[in-house]
Short mmCIF file of C-alpha atoms and ligand atoms in Angstrom, two decimals:
data_model
loop_
_atom_site.label_atom_id
_atom_site.label_comp_id
_atom_site.label_asym_id
_atom_site.label_seq_id
_atom_site.Cartn_x
_atom_site.Cartn_y
_atom_site.Cartn_z
CA MET A 1 27.16 -19.01 20.12
CA SER A 2 24.32 -16.80 21.38
CA SER A 3 20.79 -17.04 20.03
CA ASN A 4 19.19 -14.07 18.29
CA GLN A 5 16.66 -13.94 21.10
CA ALA A 6 19.33 -13.88 23.83
CA LEU A 7 21.25 -11.12 22.04
CA PHE A 8 18.11 -9.09 21.47
CA GLU A 9 17.25 -9.27 25.17
CA ARG A 10 20.80 -8.42 26.18
CA ALA A 11 21.02 -5.55 23.67
CA GLN A 12 17.98 -3.88 25.20
CA HIS A 13 19.81 -3.34 28.48
CA SER A 14 22.49 -1.12 26.95
CA ILE A 15 20.95 0.13 23.66
CA PRO A 16 17.49 1.76 23.44
CA GLY A 17 15.22 -0.85 21.87
CA GLY A 18 18.28 -3.03 21.31
CA VAL A 19 19.12 -1.41 17.97
CA ASN A 20 21.01 1.54 16.57
CA SER A 21 18.40 2.38 13.91
CA PRO A 22 14.71 1.80 14.64
CA VAL A 23 13.53 -0.29 11.67
CA ARG A 24 16.03 -3.01 12.63
CA ALA A 25 13.93 -3.82 15.71
CA PHE A 26 11.20 -5.68 13.71
CA LYS A 27 8.53 -3.56 15.41
CA SER A 28 6.23 -3.49 12.40
CA VAL A 29 6.46 -7.22 11.66
CA GLY A 30 6.92 -8.56 15.19
CA GLY A 31 9.41 -11.24 16.21
CA THR A 32 13.13 -11.22 16.81
CA PRO A 33 15.64 -9.43 14.60
CA ARG A 34 18.48 -11.55 13.30
CA PHE A 35 21.86 -10.58 14.72
CA ILE A 36 24.24 -10.84 11.81
CA SER A 37 27.68 -12.34 12.18
CA LYS A 38 28.92 -12.25 8.59
CA ALA A 39 27.93 -11.70 4.98
CA GLN A 40 29.23 -12.90 1.64
CA GLY A 41 27.86 -12.27 -1.86
CA PRO A 42 24.04 -12.58 -1.74
CA TYR A 43 24.07 -14.24 1.70
CA ILE A 44 24.13 -13.21 5.33
CA TRP A 45 24.47 -15.45 8.39
CA ASP A 46 23.05 -14.81 11.83
CA THR A 47 24.80 -15.63 15.09
CA GLU A 48 22.99 -18.98 15.23
CA GLY A 49 24.76 -19.94 12.02
CA THR A 50 21.64 -19.76 9.84
CA GLN A 51 22.21 -18.62 6.27
CA TYR A 52 19.81 -16.24 4.51
CA ILE A 53 19.49 -14.91 0.99
CA ASP A 54 19.67 -11.18 1.64
CA TYR A 55 17.44 -8.60 -0.06
CA LEU A 56 18.24 -5.85 2.40
CA GLY A 57 21.79 -5.30 1.14
CA SER A 58 22.45 -3.03 4.13
CA TRP A 59 19.52 -0.93 2.78
CA GLY A 60 21.20 -0.50 -0.57
CA PRO A 61 25.00 -0.20 -0.31
CA ALA A 62 25.78 -3.89 -0.94
CA ILE A 63 25.16 -3.57 -4.69
CA VAL A 64 28.19 -5.59 -5.79
CA GLY A 65 27.38 -8.28 -3.22
CA HIS A 66 28.51 -8.44 0.40
CA SER A 67 32.23 -8.52 1.20
CA HIS A 68 33.27 -8.27 -2.44
CA PRO A 69 36.91 -9.40 -2.39
CA GLU A 70 38.17 -6.36 -4.32
CA VAL A 71 36.36 -3.95 -2.00
CA VAL A 72 37.61 -5.73 1.11
CA GLU A 73 41.15 -5.64 -0.26
CA ALA A 74 40.89 -1.89 -0.99
CA VAL A 75 39.67 -1.27 2.56
CA GLN A 76 42.45 -3.35 4.09
CA ALA A 77 45.09 -1.57 2.04
CA ALA A 78 43.72 1.86 3.03
CA ALA A 79 43.41 0.91 6.70
CA ALA A 80 47.01 -0.22 6.79
CA LYS A 81 48.05 3.30 5.83
CA GLY A 82 46.04 5.08 8.49
CA LEU A 83 42.43 5.38 9.57
CA SER A 84 41.88 9.11 9.50
CA PHE A 85 44.04 12.19 9.09
CA GLY A 86 41.79 15.25 9.33
CA ALA A 87 43.73 16.58 6.36
CA PRO A 88 43.03 16.20 2.64
CA THR A 89 43.91 13.07 0.64
CA GLU A 90 44.16 12.20 -3.05
CA GLY A 91 41.43 9.57 -2.67
CA GLU A 92 38.91 12.33 -2.00
CA ILE A 93 39.79 13.95 -5.32
CA LEU A 94 39.49 10.63 -7.12
CA ILE A 95 36.01 9.89 -5.79
CA ALA A 96 34.90 13.50 -6.43
CA GLU A 97 36.19 13.32 -10.01
CA THR A 98 34.56 9.93 -10.55
CA ILE A 99 31.15 11.13 -9.37
CA CYS A 100 31.37 14.45 -11.26
CA GLN A 101 32.25 12.56 -14.41
CA ARG A 102 29.39 10.07 -14.07
CA LEU A 103 26.67 12.53 -13.06
CA PRO A 104 26.82 15.53 -15.40
CA SER A 105 24.60 17.62 -13.08
CA ILE A 106 27.41 17.56 -10.50
CA GLU A 107 30.30 19.91 -11.19
CA LYS A 108 31.51 20.07 -7.61
CA ILE A 109 30.80 17.77 -4.70
CA ARG A 110 31.44 17.65 -0.98
CA LEU A 111 31.73 14.45 1.03
CA VAL A 112 30.03 13.84 4.36
CA SER A 113 29.50 10.63 6.35
CA SER A 114 25.77 9.88 5.97
CA GLY A 115 22.69 10.59 3.90
CA THR A 116 21.23 12.63 6.73
CA GLU A 117 24.21 14.97 6.68
CA ALA A 118 24.05 15.21 2.89
CA THR A 119 20.40 16.33 2.76
CA MET A 120 20.70 18.60 5.79
CA SER A 121 23.71 20.33 4.21
CA ALA A 122 22.11 20.54 0.75
CA ILE A 123 19.07 22.27 2.23
CA ARG A 124 21.19 24.74 4.17
CA LEU A 125 23.09 25.42 0.96
CA ALA A 126 19.86 25.91 -1.03
CA ARG A 127 18.61 28.38 1.57
CA GLY A 128 21.94 30.17 1.69
CA ALA A 129 22.31 30.35 -2.08
CA THR A 130 18.77 31.66 -2.69
CA ASN A 131 18.45 33.70 0.49
CA ARG A 132 14.97 32.17 0.98
CA ARG A 133 13.45 30.24 3.86
CA LYS A 134 10.86 27.71 2.74
CA ILE A 135 11.35 24.18 1.46
CA ILE A 136 8.94 21.77 -0.20
CA LYS A 137 9.07 18.06 0.55
CA PHE A 138 6.67 15.21 -0.21
CA GLU A 139 4.75 12.97 2.14
CA GLY A 140 6.34 9.51 2.39
CA CYS A 141 9.74 10.68 1.16
CA TYR A 142 12.48 10.26 3.76
CA HIS A 143 15.47 12.55 3.70
CA GLY A 144 17.23 11.54 6.89
CA HIS A 145 16.48 12.72 10.40
CA ALA A 146 17.30 16.44 10.41
CA ASP A 147 14.71 18.42 12.41
CA SER A 148 13.16 20.38 9.55
CA LEU A 149 12.60 17.20 7.53
CA LEU A 150 10.76 15.17 10.17
CA VAL A 151 7.38 16.51 9.14
CA LYS A 152 4.15 15.03 7.90
CA ALA A 153 1.36 16.87 6.12
CA GLY A 154 -0.99 19.08 8.09
CA SER A 155 -4.75 19.03 7.69
CA GLY A 156 -4.76 21.05 4.51
CA LEU A 157 -2.47 22.24 1.79
CA LEU A 158 -0.17 25.02 3.01
CA THR A 159 -1.23 24.54 6.61
CA PHE A 160 1.67 23.89 8.89
CA GLY A 161 2.85 20.32 8.88
CA ASN A 162 3.18 18.28 12.06
CA PRO A 163 6.47 17.00 13.46
CA THR A 164 6.81 13.22 13.09
CA SER A 165 9.12 13.06 16.09
CA ALA A 166 9.00 14.30 19.65
CA GLY A 167 11.77 16.81 20.24
CA VAL A 168 11.10 18.79 17.08
CA PRO A 169 9.49 22.11 18.08
CA GLU A 170 6.77 23.32 15.71
CA GLU A 171 8.79 26.48 15.13
CA PHE A 172 11.53 24.37 13.55
CA ILE A 173 9.25 23.13 10.81
CA THR A 174 7.27 26.25 10.02
CA HIS A 175 9.23 26.64 6.81
CA THR A 176 8.69 23.06 5.62
CA ILE A 177 5.77 22.57 3.22
CA VAL A 178 4.67 18.93 2.88
CA LEU A 179 2.83 17.95 -0.30
CA GLU A 180 1.53 14.75 -1.87
CA TYR A 181 4.00 12.80 -4.00
CA ASN A 182 3.13 12.86 -7.70
CA ASN A 183 0.71 15.77 -7.19
CA LEU A 184 2.03 18.58 -9.35
CA GLU A 185 -1.05 20.74 -8.84
CA GLN A 186 -0.23 21.11 -5.16
CA VAL A 187 3.29 22.20 -6.05
CA GLU A 188 1.94 24.74 -8.52
CA GLN A 189 -0.43 26.13 -5.92
CA SER A 190 2.34 26.40 -3.31
CA PHE A 191 4.60 28.24 -5.71
CA ALA A 192 1.77 30.54 -6.71
CA GLU A 193 1.24 31.56 -3.09
CA LEU A 194 4.72 31.43 -1.61
CA GLY A 195 7.04 31.18 -4.60
CA SER A 196 9.29 34.11 -3.75
CA ASP A 197 10.19 32.51 -0.40
CA ILE A 198 10.69 28.90 -1.57
CA ALA A 199 14.39 28.00 -1.54
CA CYS A 200 14.09 24.47 -2.86
CA VAL A 201 12.05 21.40 -3.61
CA ILE A 202 13.61 18.21 -2.26
CA VAL A 203 12.34 14.92 -3.66
CA GLU A 204 13.22 11.27 -3.89
CA PRO A 205 12.97 11.14 -7.68
CA VAL A 206 12.01 7.47 -7.31
CA ALA A 207 10.72 7.09 -3.77
CA GLY A 208 12.23 4.21 -1.82
CA ASN A 209 11.22 4.99 1.73
CA MET A 210 7.48 4.37 1.43
CA ASN A 211 8.13 1.08 -0.30
CA LEU A 212 9.01 1.77 -3.98
CA ILE A 213 7.00 4.46 -5.73
CA LYS A 214 7.85 5.78 -9.15
CA PRO A 215 7.24 9.33 -10.30
CA LYS A 216 4.29 9.69 -12.70
CA ALA A 217 5.09 10.84 -16.24
CA GLY A 218 5.69 14.58 -16.13
CA PHE A 219 6.08 14.90 -12.34
CA LEU A 220 9.84 15.45 -12.23
CA GLU A 221 9.71 17.57 -15.40
CA GLY A 222 7.00 19.68 -13.76
CA LEU A 223 9.12 20.19 -10.64
CA ARG A 224 11.99 21.32 -12.85
CA ARG A 225 9.76 23.78 -14.70
CA LEU A 226 8.24 25.25 -11.52
CA CYS A 227 11.60 25.61 -9.79
CA ASP A 228 12.98 27.41 -12.83
CA ALA A 229 9.96 29.68 -13.11
CA HIS A 230 10.24 30.74 -9.47
CA GLY A 231 14.01 30.77 -8.94
CA ALA A 232 14.00 27.80 -6.53
CA LEU A 233 16.54 24.97 -6.55
CA LEU A 234 15.56 21.38 -7.32
CA ILE A 235 17.26 18.83 -5.07
CA PHE A 236 17.16 15.17 -6.07
CA ASP A 237 17.74 13.08 -2.98
CA GLU A 238 19.43 10.13 -4.67
CA VAL A 239 20.84 8.73 -1.43
CA MET A 240 19.02 5.49 -2.22
CA THR A 241 18.66 5.64 -6.01
CA GLY A 242 22.12 6.99 -6.87
CA PHE A 243 24.12 4.29 -8.70
CA ARG A 244 21.35 1.86 -7.67
CA VAL A 245 18.68 2.31 -10.34
CA GLY A 246 21.20 2.83 -13.15
CA PRO A 247 24.64 4.28 -13.86
CA GLN A 248 23.39 7.86 -13.53
CA GLY A 249 20.63 7.44 -10.99
CA VAL A 250 17.13 8.72 -11.66
CA GLN A 251 18.54 11.83 -13.29
CA GLY A 252 20.00 9.60 -15.99
CA LEU A 253 16.77 7.62 -16.43
CA SER A 254 14.44 10.62 -16.47
CA GLY A 255 16.59 13.16 -18.26
CA VAL A 256 15.60 15.74 -15.63
CA THR A 257 18.60 17.64 -14.29
CA PRO A 258 18.53 18.72 -10.64
CA ASP A 259 20.45 21.71 -9.29
CA LEU A 260 21.73 19.70 -6.34
CA THR A 261 21.98 15.95 -5.73
CA THR A 262 22.46 14.10 -2.47
CA LEU A 263 24.14 10.71 -2.38
CA ALA A 264 25.16 8.09 0.20
CA LYS A 265 24.55 4.32 0.52
CA VAL A 266 26.07 2.87 -2.71
CA ILE A 267 28.84 5.49 -2.98
CA GLY A 268 30.29 4.21 0.30
CA GLY A 269 30.08 0.55 -0.71
CA GLY A 270 29.08 -0.32 2.87
CA MET A 271 31.22 2.28 4.62
CA PRO A 272 29.94 5.65 5.89
CA VAL A 273 30.10 8.03 2.93
CA GLY A 274 27.55 10.63 1.91
CA ALA A 275 27.85 13.53 -0.50
CA PHE A 276 26.05 16.50 -1.94
CA GLY A 277 26.93 18.18 -5.20
CA GLY A 278 25.70 20.28 -8.07
CA ARG A 279 26.53 23.26 -10.20
CA ALA A 280 29.81 24.91 -9.25
CA GLU A 281 28.23 28.33 -8.89
CA ILE A 282 25.91 26.93 -6.19
CA MET A 283 28.50 24.72 -4.49
CA ASP A 284 30.90 27.65 -4.17
CA ASN A 285 28.59 29.12 -1.53
CA ILE A 286 29.95 26.57 0.96
CA SER A 287 32.71 27.42 3.38
CA PRO A 288 35.64 27.99 3.02
CA LEU A 289 34.68 29.72 -0.27
CA GLY A 290 31.26 30.99 0.74
CA ALA A 291 29.10 31.90 3.70
CA VAL A 292 27.23 28.59 4.14
CA TYR A 293 28.94 26.68 6.94
CA GLN A 294 29.46 22.93 6.59
CA ALA A 295 32.15 20.66 8.04
CA GLY A 296 32.97 17.16 9.30
CA THR A 297 35.84 15.61 11.27
CA LEU A 298 35.55 12.28 9.43
CA SER A 299 34.29 13.64 6.09
CA GLY A 300 36.16 11.99 3.23
CA ASN A 301 37.55 9.34 5.57
CA PRO A 302 40.29 7.49 3.66
CA VAL A 303 39.10 3.96 4.47
CA ALA A 304 35.48 4.75 3.61
CA VAL A 305 36.49 6.50 0.41
CA ALA A 306 38.57 3.47 -0.63
CA ALA A 307 35.48 1.24 -0.31
CA GLY A 308 33.38 3.72 -2.28
CA LEU A 309 35.90 4.17 -5.06
CA LYS A 310 36.38 0.45 -5.60
CA THR A 311 32.60 -0.07 -5.61
CA LEU A 312 32.15 2.69 -8.21
CA GLU A 313 34.89 1.09 -10.29
CA ILE A 314 33.10 -2.28 -10.29
CA LEU A 315 29.79 -0.62 -11.21
CA ALA A 316 31.37 0.84 -14.35
CA ARG A 317 32.27 -2.57 -15.74
CA ASP A 318 30.52 -3.79 -18.89
CA GLY A 319 27.03 -5.10 -18.43
CA PHE A 320 26.80 -4.47 -14.70
CA TYR A 321 23.44 -2.69 -14.72
CA GLU A 322 21.98 -4.88 -17.47
CA PHE A 323 22.62 -7.93 -15.31
CA LEU A 324 21.38 -6.27 -12.12
CA GLY A 325 18.19 -5.10 -13.82
CA LYS A 326 17.58 -8.51 -15.36
CA GLN A 327 17.92 -10.32 -12.02
CA THR A 328 15.63 -7.84 -10.29
CA SER A 329 12.95 -8.11 -13.01
CA ARG A 330 13.15 -11.86 -12.83
CA LEU A 331 12.60 -11.81 -9.08
CA VAL A 332 9.67 -9.40 -9.31
CA GLU A 333 7.98 -11.21 -12.20
CA GLY A 334 8.43 -14.55 -10.47
CA LEU A 335 6.91 -13.22 -7.25
CA CYS A 336 3.89 -11.83 -9.11
CA GLN A 337 3.39 -15.19 -10.81
CA ALA A 338 3.69 -17.08 -7.51
CA ALA A 339 1.13 -14.76 -5.87
CA LYS A 340 -1.22 -15.31 -8.80
CA ASP A 341 -0.80 -19.11 -8.52
CA HIS A 342 -2.12 -18.81 -4.97
CA GLY A 343 -4.82 -16.22 -5.62
CA VAL A 344 -3.17 -13.53 -3.48
CA ASN A 345 -3.81 -9.86 -4.31
CA PHE A 346 -0.30 -8.72 -4.99
CA SER A 347 1.70 -6.44 -7.26
CA ALA A 348 5.38 -5.60 -7.53
CA ASP A 349 7.58 -3.12 -9.32
CA SER A 350 11.28 -2.54 -9.86
CA VAL A 351 13.80 -0.12 -11.27
CA GLY A 352 17.41 -1.19 -11.74
CA GLY A 353 18.45 -3.11 -8.61
CA MET A 354 15.62 -1.86 -6.40
CA PHE A 355 12.15 -3.39 -6.00
CA GLY A 356 8.81 -2.94 -4.23
CA LEU A 357 6.33 -5.61 -3.11
CA TYR A 358 2.72 -4.59 -2.47
CA PHE A 359 -0.07 -6.67 -1.00
CA ARG A 360 -2.66 -4.88 -3.13
CA ASP A 361 -3.87 -5.24 -6.73
CA GLN A 362 -2.30 -2.16 -8.23
CA ILE A 363 1.15 -0.68 -8.02
CA PRO A 364 0.73 2.41 -5.77
CA SER A 365 1.64 5.96 -6.80
CA SER A 366 1.29 7.82 -3.50
CA PHE A 367 1.75 7.41 0.24
CA ALA A 368 -2.04 7.11 0.67
CA GLU A 369 -2.17 4.28 -1.87
CA VAL A 370 0.76 2.36 -0.44
CA SER A 371 -0.72 2.73 3.05
CA ASP A 372 -3.74 0.89 1.80
CA ALA A 373 -1.77 -2.35 1.17
CA ASP A 374 -2.47 -5.34 3.43
CA THR A 375 0.19 -5.23 6.15
CA GLU A 376 -1.12 -8.42 7.85
CA GLN A 377 -0.50 -10.38 4.67
CA PHE A 378 2.93 -8.81 4.36
CA LYS A 379 3.78 -9.98 7.89
CA ILE A 380 2.80 -13.56 7.12
CA PHE A 381 4.81 -13.49 3.90
CA PHE A 382 7.80 -11.87 5.59
CA HIS A 383 7.97 -14.40 8.43
CA SER A 384 7.49 -17.39 6.15
CA MET A 385 10.32 -16.18 3.93
CA LEU A 386 12.53 -15.51 6.95
CA GLU A 387 11.90 -19.00 8.35
CA GLN A 388 12.88 -20.41 4.98
CA GLY A 389 16.09 -18.38 4.88
CA VAL A 390 15.20 -15.24 2.94
CA HIS A 391 15.96 -11.90 4.60
CA LEU A 392 13.62 -9.12 3.40
CA ALA A 393 13.23 -5.59 4.76
CA PRO A 394 11.18 -5.97 7.97
CA SER A 395 8.42 -3.53 6.95
CA ALA A 396 5.76 -3.23 4.26
CA PHE A 397 6.94 0.33 3.69
CA GLU A 398 10.50 -0.34 2.59
CA ALA A 399 12.01 -1.14 -0.78
CA GLY A 400 14.14 -4.22 -1.43
CA PHE A 401 17.57 -4.53 -2.99
CA VAL A 402 19.20 -7.03 -5.34
CA SER A 403 22.95 -7.25 -5.87
CA ALA A 404 25.08 -8.46 -8.76
CA ALA A 405 25.83 -11.53 -6.63
CA HIS A 406 22.18 -12.64 -6.85
CA SER A 407 22.76 -15.29 -9.51
CA ASP A 408 20.03 -17.21 -11.34
CA ASP A 409 20.24 -20.00 -8.73
CA VAL A 410 19.73 -17.56 -5.89
CA ILE A 411 16.69 -15.93 -7.54
CA GLU A 412 15.28 -19.37 -8.37
CA ALA A 413 15.69 -20.55 -4.77
CA THR A 414 13.93 -17.39 -3.58
CA LEU A 415 10.97 -17.99 -5.91
CA GLN A 416 10.63 -21.59 -4.72
CA LYS A 417 10.38 -20.40 -1.13
CA ALA A 418 7.91 -17.72 -2.16
CA GLN A 419 5.52 -20.47 -3.28
CA THR A 420 5.34 -21.68 0.31
CA ALA A 421 5.04 -18.13 1.66
CA PHE A 422 2.20 -17.15 -0.68
CA ALA A 423 0.44 -20.43 0.15
CA LYS A 424 0.52 -19.37 3.80
CA VAL A 425 -0.87 -15.96 2.93
CA ALA A 426 -3.66 -17.63 0.91
CA GLU A 427 -4.47 -19.92 3.86
CA SER A 428 -4.79 -16.91 6.15
CA ILE A 429 -7.38 -15.35 3.85
CA ALA A 430 -9.41 -18.53 3.36
C1 PLP B 1 18.75 6.35 3.65
C2 PLP B 1 18.27 7.66 3.15
C3 PLP B 1 18.62 8.87 3.76
C4 PLP B 1 19.38 8.93 5.05
O1 PLP B 1 20.65 8.39 4.92
P1 PLP B 1 21.45 7.93 6.25
O2 PLP B 1 22.77 7.53 5.72
O3 PLP B 1 20.64 6.82 6.83
O4 PLP B 1 21.50 9.10 7.15
C5 PLP B 1 18.24 10.05 3.15
N1 PLP B 1 17.54 10.05 2.02
C6 PLP B 1 17.17 8.91 1.39
C7 PLP B 1 16.42 8.97 0.12
C8 PLP B 1 17.50 7.68 1.95
O5 PLP B 1 17.10 6.56 1.36
#
């Protein structure tokens, strides 16, 4: 048995930073990441044998609980028949039909292997279908790591944005306009000036990559109206929210219908599956039917699709989302109460099985507001919870995830530990 610390040191010799995705490295909270050896239901265990209640849920996919026996069985059965064929399978039709049936905005869908691929392909498709160049995105929304999406706002509206990563030449992002989330006026102004060259607006319809931030009333409706008025496509990036906030994602909750939707995370049930879909007339622009090229050796992988299909089947069972929403609300309300008991400035929000914790008085509605939360207090809270066996996202700018395996006992145990954690935060202020 190796300690987390020993593994982290060893990992850094062969893997940059010791991790295969940066947030796992605990850089923003400090300390040593837990190296996970197994997971079951609401729990994960590290290599030292310590058990944690898990609110990371693999960043969303583990919605039915880790290692759900039916999902594991489906994966084993698929694996026994072959890992990959590079030729079509019936499973791909089944998952496509299932998603098209559940999300009315999707008439046709194509599978990929990650959220990054889904958004990158959807944007290429939007540009190809409209024959326009520019895209609008919002500050704080994450759409994967494609070059043209790694951009933060410039100094003024409609000035060029700045790359958020080395290796992205400025020329690659000249067609990306970055605006403030929930600021419809900026979108109106951009369309007024550049409307005839704007291919699409891409948005996290509930943002989950700058902590959790909900759209203000009228924001999504306004995006729909402006896109329609100017012939641009509206892309809902529901990679995180799809099948997570409710049975039809944010499009079901808001009643706003996007032209294209991107999905991943939950639809793979823990295996690498992403997808983008929308109206048939738009989707038919993709090769082999149309001129927009898009492909993938492992796209629609049979083992991954089996995990996704079984997960989607479980989600459709009676009362699934009612229970998930109830458990998440209970957690969030309990945390707010515990913070209040200790006099800590704190707020929290949730939608379906997704939640946000903010060390500030008010629930934020923009990247600027969420950036103003107290990250030092978050760190103290995070480490106290971790020491007590609760695994939260290791950053104040990430959302949290509850699964259907988070029973009353599990939520109750979490809230008990939160008392101790908030007491520590209160001590640090005093
Ligand atoms: C996670 C995420 C992505 C990227 O998905 P990967 O599978 O990590 O490439 C894109 N968009 C949103 C909204 C996400 O939450």
